[in-house]
PDB file of C-alpha atoms in Angstrom:
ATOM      1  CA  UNK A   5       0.000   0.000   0.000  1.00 87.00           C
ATOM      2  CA  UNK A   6       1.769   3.539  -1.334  1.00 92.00           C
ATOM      3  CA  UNK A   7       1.769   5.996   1.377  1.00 93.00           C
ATOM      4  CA  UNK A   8      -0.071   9.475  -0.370  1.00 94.00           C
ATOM      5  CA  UNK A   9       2.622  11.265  -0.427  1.00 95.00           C
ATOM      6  CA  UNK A  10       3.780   8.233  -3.012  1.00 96.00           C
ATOM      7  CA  UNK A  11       0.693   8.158  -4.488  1.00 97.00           C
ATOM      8  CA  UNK A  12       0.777  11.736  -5.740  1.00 97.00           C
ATOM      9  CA  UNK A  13       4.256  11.788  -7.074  1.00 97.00           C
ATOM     10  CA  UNK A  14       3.553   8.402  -8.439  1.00 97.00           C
ATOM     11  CA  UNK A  15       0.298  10.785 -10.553  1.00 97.00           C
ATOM     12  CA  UNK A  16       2.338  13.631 -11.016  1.00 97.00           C
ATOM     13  CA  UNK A  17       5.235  11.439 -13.090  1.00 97.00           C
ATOM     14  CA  UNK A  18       2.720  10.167 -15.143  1.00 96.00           C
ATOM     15  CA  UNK A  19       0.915  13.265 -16.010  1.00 96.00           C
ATOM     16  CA  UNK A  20       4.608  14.808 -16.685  1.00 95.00           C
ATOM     17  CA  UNK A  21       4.923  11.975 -19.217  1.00 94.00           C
ATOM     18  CA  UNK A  22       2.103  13.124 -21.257  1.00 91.00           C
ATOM     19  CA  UNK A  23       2.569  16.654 -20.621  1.00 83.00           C
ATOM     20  CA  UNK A  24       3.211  17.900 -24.472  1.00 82.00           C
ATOM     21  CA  UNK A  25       0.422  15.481 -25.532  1.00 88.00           C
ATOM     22  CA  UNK A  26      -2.863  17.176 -23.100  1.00 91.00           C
ATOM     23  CA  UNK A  27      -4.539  19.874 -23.225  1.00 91.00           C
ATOM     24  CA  UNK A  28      -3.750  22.831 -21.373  1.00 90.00           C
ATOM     25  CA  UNK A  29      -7.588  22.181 -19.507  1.00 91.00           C
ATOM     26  CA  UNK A  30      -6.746  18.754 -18.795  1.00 92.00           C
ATOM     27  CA  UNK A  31      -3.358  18.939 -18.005  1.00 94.00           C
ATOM     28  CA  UNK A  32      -4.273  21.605 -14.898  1.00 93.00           C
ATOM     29  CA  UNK A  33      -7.251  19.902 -14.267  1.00 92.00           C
ATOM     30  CA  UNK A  34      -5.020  16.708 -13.449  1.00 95.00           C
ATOM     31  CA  UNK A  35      -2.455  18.575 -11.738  1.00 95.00           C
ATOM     32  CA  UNK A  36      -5.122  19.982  -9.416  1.00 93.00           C
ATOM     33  CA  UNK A  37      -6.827  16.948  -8.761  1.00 93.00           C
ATOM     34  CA  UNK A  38      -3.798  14.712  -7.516  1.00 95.00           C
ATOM     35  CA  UNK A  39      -2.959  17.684  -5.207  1.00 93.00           C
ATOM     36  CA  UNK A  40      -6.648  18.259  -3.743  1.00 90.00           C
ATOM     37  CA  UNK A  41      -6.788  14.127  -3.668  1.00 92.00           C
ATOM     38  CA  UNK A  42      -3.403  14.411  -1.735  1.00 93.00           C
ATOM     39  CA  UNK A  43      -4.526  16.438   0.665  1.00 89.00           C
ATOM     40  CA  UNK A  44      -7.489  14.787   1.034  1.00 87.00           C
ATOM     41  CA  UNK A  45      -5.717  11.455   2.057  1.00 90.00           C
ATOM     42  CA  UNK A  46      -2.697  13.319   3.730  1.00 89.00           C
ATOM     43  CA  UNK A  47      -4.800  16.027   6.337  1.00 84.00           C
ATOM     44  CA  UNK A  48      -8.137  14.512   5.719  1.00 83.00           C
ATOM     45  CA  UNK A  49      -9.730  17.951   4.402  1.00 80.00           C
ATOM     46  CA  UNK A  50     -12.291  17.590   1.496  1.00 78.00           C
ATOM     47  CA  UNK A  51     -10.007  19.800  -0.855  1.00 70.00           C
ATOM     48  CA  UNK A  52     -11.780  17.633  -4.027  1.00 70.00           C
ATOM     49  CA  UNK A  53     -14.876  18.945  -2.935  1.00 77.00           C
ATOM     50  CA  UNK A  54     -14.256  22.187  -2.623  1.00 80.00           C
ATOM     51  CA  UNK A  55     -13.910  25.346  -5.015  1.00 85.00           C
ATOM     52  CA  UNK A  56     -10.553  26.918  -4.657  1.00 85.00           C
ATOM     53  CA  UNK A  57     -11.454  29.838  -2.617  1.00 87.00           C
ATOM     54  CA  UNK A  58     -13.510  27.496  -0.454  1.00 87.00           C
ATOM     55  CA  UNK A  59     -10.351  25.603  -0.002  1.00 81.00           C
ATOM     56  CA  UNK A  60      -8.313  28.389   0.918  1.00 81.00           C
ATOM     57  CA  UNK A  61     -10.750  29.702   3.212  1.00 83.00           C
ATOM     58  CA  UNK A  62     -10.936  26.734   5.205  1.00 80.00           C
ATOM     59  CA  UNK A  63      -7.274  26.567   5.283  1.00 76.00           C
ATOM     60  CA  UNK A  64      -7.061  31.098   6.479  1.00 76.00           C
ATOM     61  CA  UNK A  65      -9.584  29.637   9.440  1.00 79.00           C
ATOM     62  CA  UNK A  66      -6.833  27.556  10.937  1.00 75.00           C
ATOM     63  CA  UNK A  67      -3.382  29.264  11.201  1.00 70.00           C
ATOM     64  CA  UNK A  68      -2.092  26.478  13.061  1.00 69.00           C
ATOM     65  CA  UNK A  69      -2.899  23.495  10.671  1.00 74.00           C
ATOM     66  CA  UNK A  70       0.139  22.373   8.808  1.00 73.00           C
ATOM     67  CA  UNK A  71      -1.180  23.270   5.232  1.00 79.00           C
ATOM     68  CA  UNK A  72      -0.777  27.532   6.881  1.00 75.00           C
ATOM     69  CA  UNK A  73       2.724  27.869   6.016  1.00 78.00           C
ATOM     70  CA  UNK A  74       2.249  26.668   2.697  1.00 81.00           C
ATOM     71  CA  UNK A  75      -0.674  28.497   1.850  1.00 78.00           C
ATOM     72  CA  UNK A  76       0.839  31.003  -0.333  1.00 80.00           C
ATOM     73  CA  UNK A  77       2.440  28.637  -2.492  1.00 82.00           C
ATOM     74  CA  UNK A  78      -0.592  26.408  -2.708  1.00 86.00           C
ATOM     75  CA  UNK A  79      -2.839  29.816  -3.666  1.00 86.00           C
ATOM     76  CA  UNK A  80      -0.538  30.749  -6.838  1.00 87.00           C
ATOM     77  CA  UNK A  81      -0.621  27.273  -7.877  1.00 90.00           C
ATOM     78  CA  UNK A  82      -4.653  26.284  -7.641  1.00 90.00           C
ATOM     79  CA  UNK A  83      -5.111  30.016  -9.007  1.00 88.00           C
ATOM     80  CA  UNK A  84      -2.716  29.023 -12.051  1.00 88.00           C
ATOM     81  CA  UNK A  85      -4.525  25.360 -12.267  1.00 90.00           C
ATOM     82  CA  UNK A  86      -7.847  27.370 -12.727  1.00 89.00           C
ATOM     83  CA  UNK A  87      -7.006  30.333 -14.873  1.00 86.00           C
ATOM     84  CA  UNK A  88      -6.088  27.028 -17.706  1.00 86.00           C
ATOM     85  CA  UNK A  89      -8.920  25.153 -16.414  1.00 84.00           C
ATOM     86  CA  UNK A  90     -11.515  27.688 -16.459  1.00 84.00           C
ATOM     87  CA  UNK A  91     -10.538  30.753 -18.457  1.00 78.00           C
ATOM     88  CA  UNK A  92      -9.416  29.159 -21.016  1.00 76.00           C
ATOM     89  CA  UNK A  93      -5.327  30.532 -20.400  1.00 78.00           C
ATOM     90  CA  UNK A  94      -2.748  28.100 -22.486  1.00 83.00           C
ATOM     91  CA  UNK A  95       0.105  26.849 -20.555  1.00 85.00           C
ATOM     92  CA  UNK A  96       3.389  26.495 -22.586  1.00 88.00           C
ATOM     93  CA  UNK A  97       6.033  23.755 -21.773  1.00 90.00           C
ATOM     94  CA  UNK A  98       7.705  25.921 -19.164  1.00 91.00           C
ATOM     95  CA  UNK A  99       4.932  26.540 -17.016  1.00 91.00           C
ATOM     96  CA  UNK A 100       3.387  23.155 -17.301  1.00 92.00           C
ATOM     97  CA  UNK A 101       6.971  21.800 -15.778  1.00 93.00           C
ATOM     98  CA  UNK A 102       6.831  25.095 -12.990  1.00 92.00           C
ATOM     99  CA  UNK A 103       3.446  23.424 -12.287  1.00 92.00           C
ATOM    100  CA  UNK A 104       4.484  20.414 -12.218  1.00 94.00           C
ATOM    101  CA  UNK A 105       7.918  21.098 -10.023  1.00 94.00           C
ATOM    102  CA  UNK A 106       5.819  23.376  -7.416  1.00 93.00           C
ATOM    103  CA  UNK A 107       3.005  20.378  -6.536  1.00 94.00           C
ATOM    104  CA  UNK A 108       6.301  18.044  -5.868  1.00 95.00           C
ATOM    105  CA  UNK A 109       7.707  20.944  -3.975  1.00 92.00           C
ATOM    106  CA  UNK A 110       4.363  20.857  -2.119  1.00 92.00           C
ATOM    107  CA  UNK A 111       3.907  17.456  -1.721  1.00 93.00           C
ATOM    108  CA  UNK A 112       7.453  16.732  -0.511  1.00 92.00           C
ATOM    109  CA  UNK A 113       7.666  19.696   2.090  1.00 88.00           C
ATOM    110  CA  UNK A 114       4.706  18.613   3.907  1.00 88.00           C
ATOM    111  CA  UNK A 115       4.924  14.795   3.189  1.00 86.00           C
ATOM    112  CA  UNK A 116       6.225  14.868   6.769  1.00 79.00           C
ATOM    113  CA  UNK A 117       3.904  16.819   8.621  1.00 62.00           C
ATOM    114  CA  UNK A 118       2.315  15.953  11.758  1.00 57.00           C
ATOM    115  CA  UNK A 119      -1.281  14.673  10.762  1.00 51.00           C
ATOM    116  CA  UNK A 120      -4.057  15.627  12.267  1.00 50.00           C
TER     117      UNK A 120
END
């Protein structure tokens, strides 16, 4: 059984693999999802469920969770995920990899946090 932390680098290499061959929709849409689904199985908070501002608002009502610190990362990358998902804004190779490099960064930097 893959730990989630494994689980959503194990998604993110495969969506890197097809990178040049998605859409720019599906390719944040992806993205997005493994990191909500992460967090979801990491700190047990419904981020699949949730709009993006509903997300961050939950996370702004608890400074002290371990998801505060990396808030403003985590903002600039679900706002990027839904400015290709929903507005319709093409992502070139460069920022699909940035994308791509800052949900590992995520993932990775709280892959050890204490759980709640």
């Amino acid at each position: 059984l893959k730990s989630p932390p494994e689980v959503a680098l194990a998604s993110l290499a495969e969506l890197e693999a097809t990178r040049g061959a998605i859409a720019a929709e599906a390719f944040a849409n992806r993205a997005a999802q493994t990191v909500r689904q992460y967090i979801a199985d990491r700190f047990r908070i419904v981020a699949p469920r949730l709009t993006t501002e509903e997300f961050l608002n939950t996370l702004a009502k608890d400074p002290t969770s371990s998801l505060a610190a990396e808030g403003d990362h985590l903002k600039a990358f679900m706002k990027s995920c839904d400015l290709a998902k929903f507005a319709g804004s093409n992502l070139d190779s460069a920022q699909r990899v940035e994308l791509l490099n800052t949900a590992r960064k995520f993932i990775r930097s709280t892959s050890t946090a204490v759980t709640p």
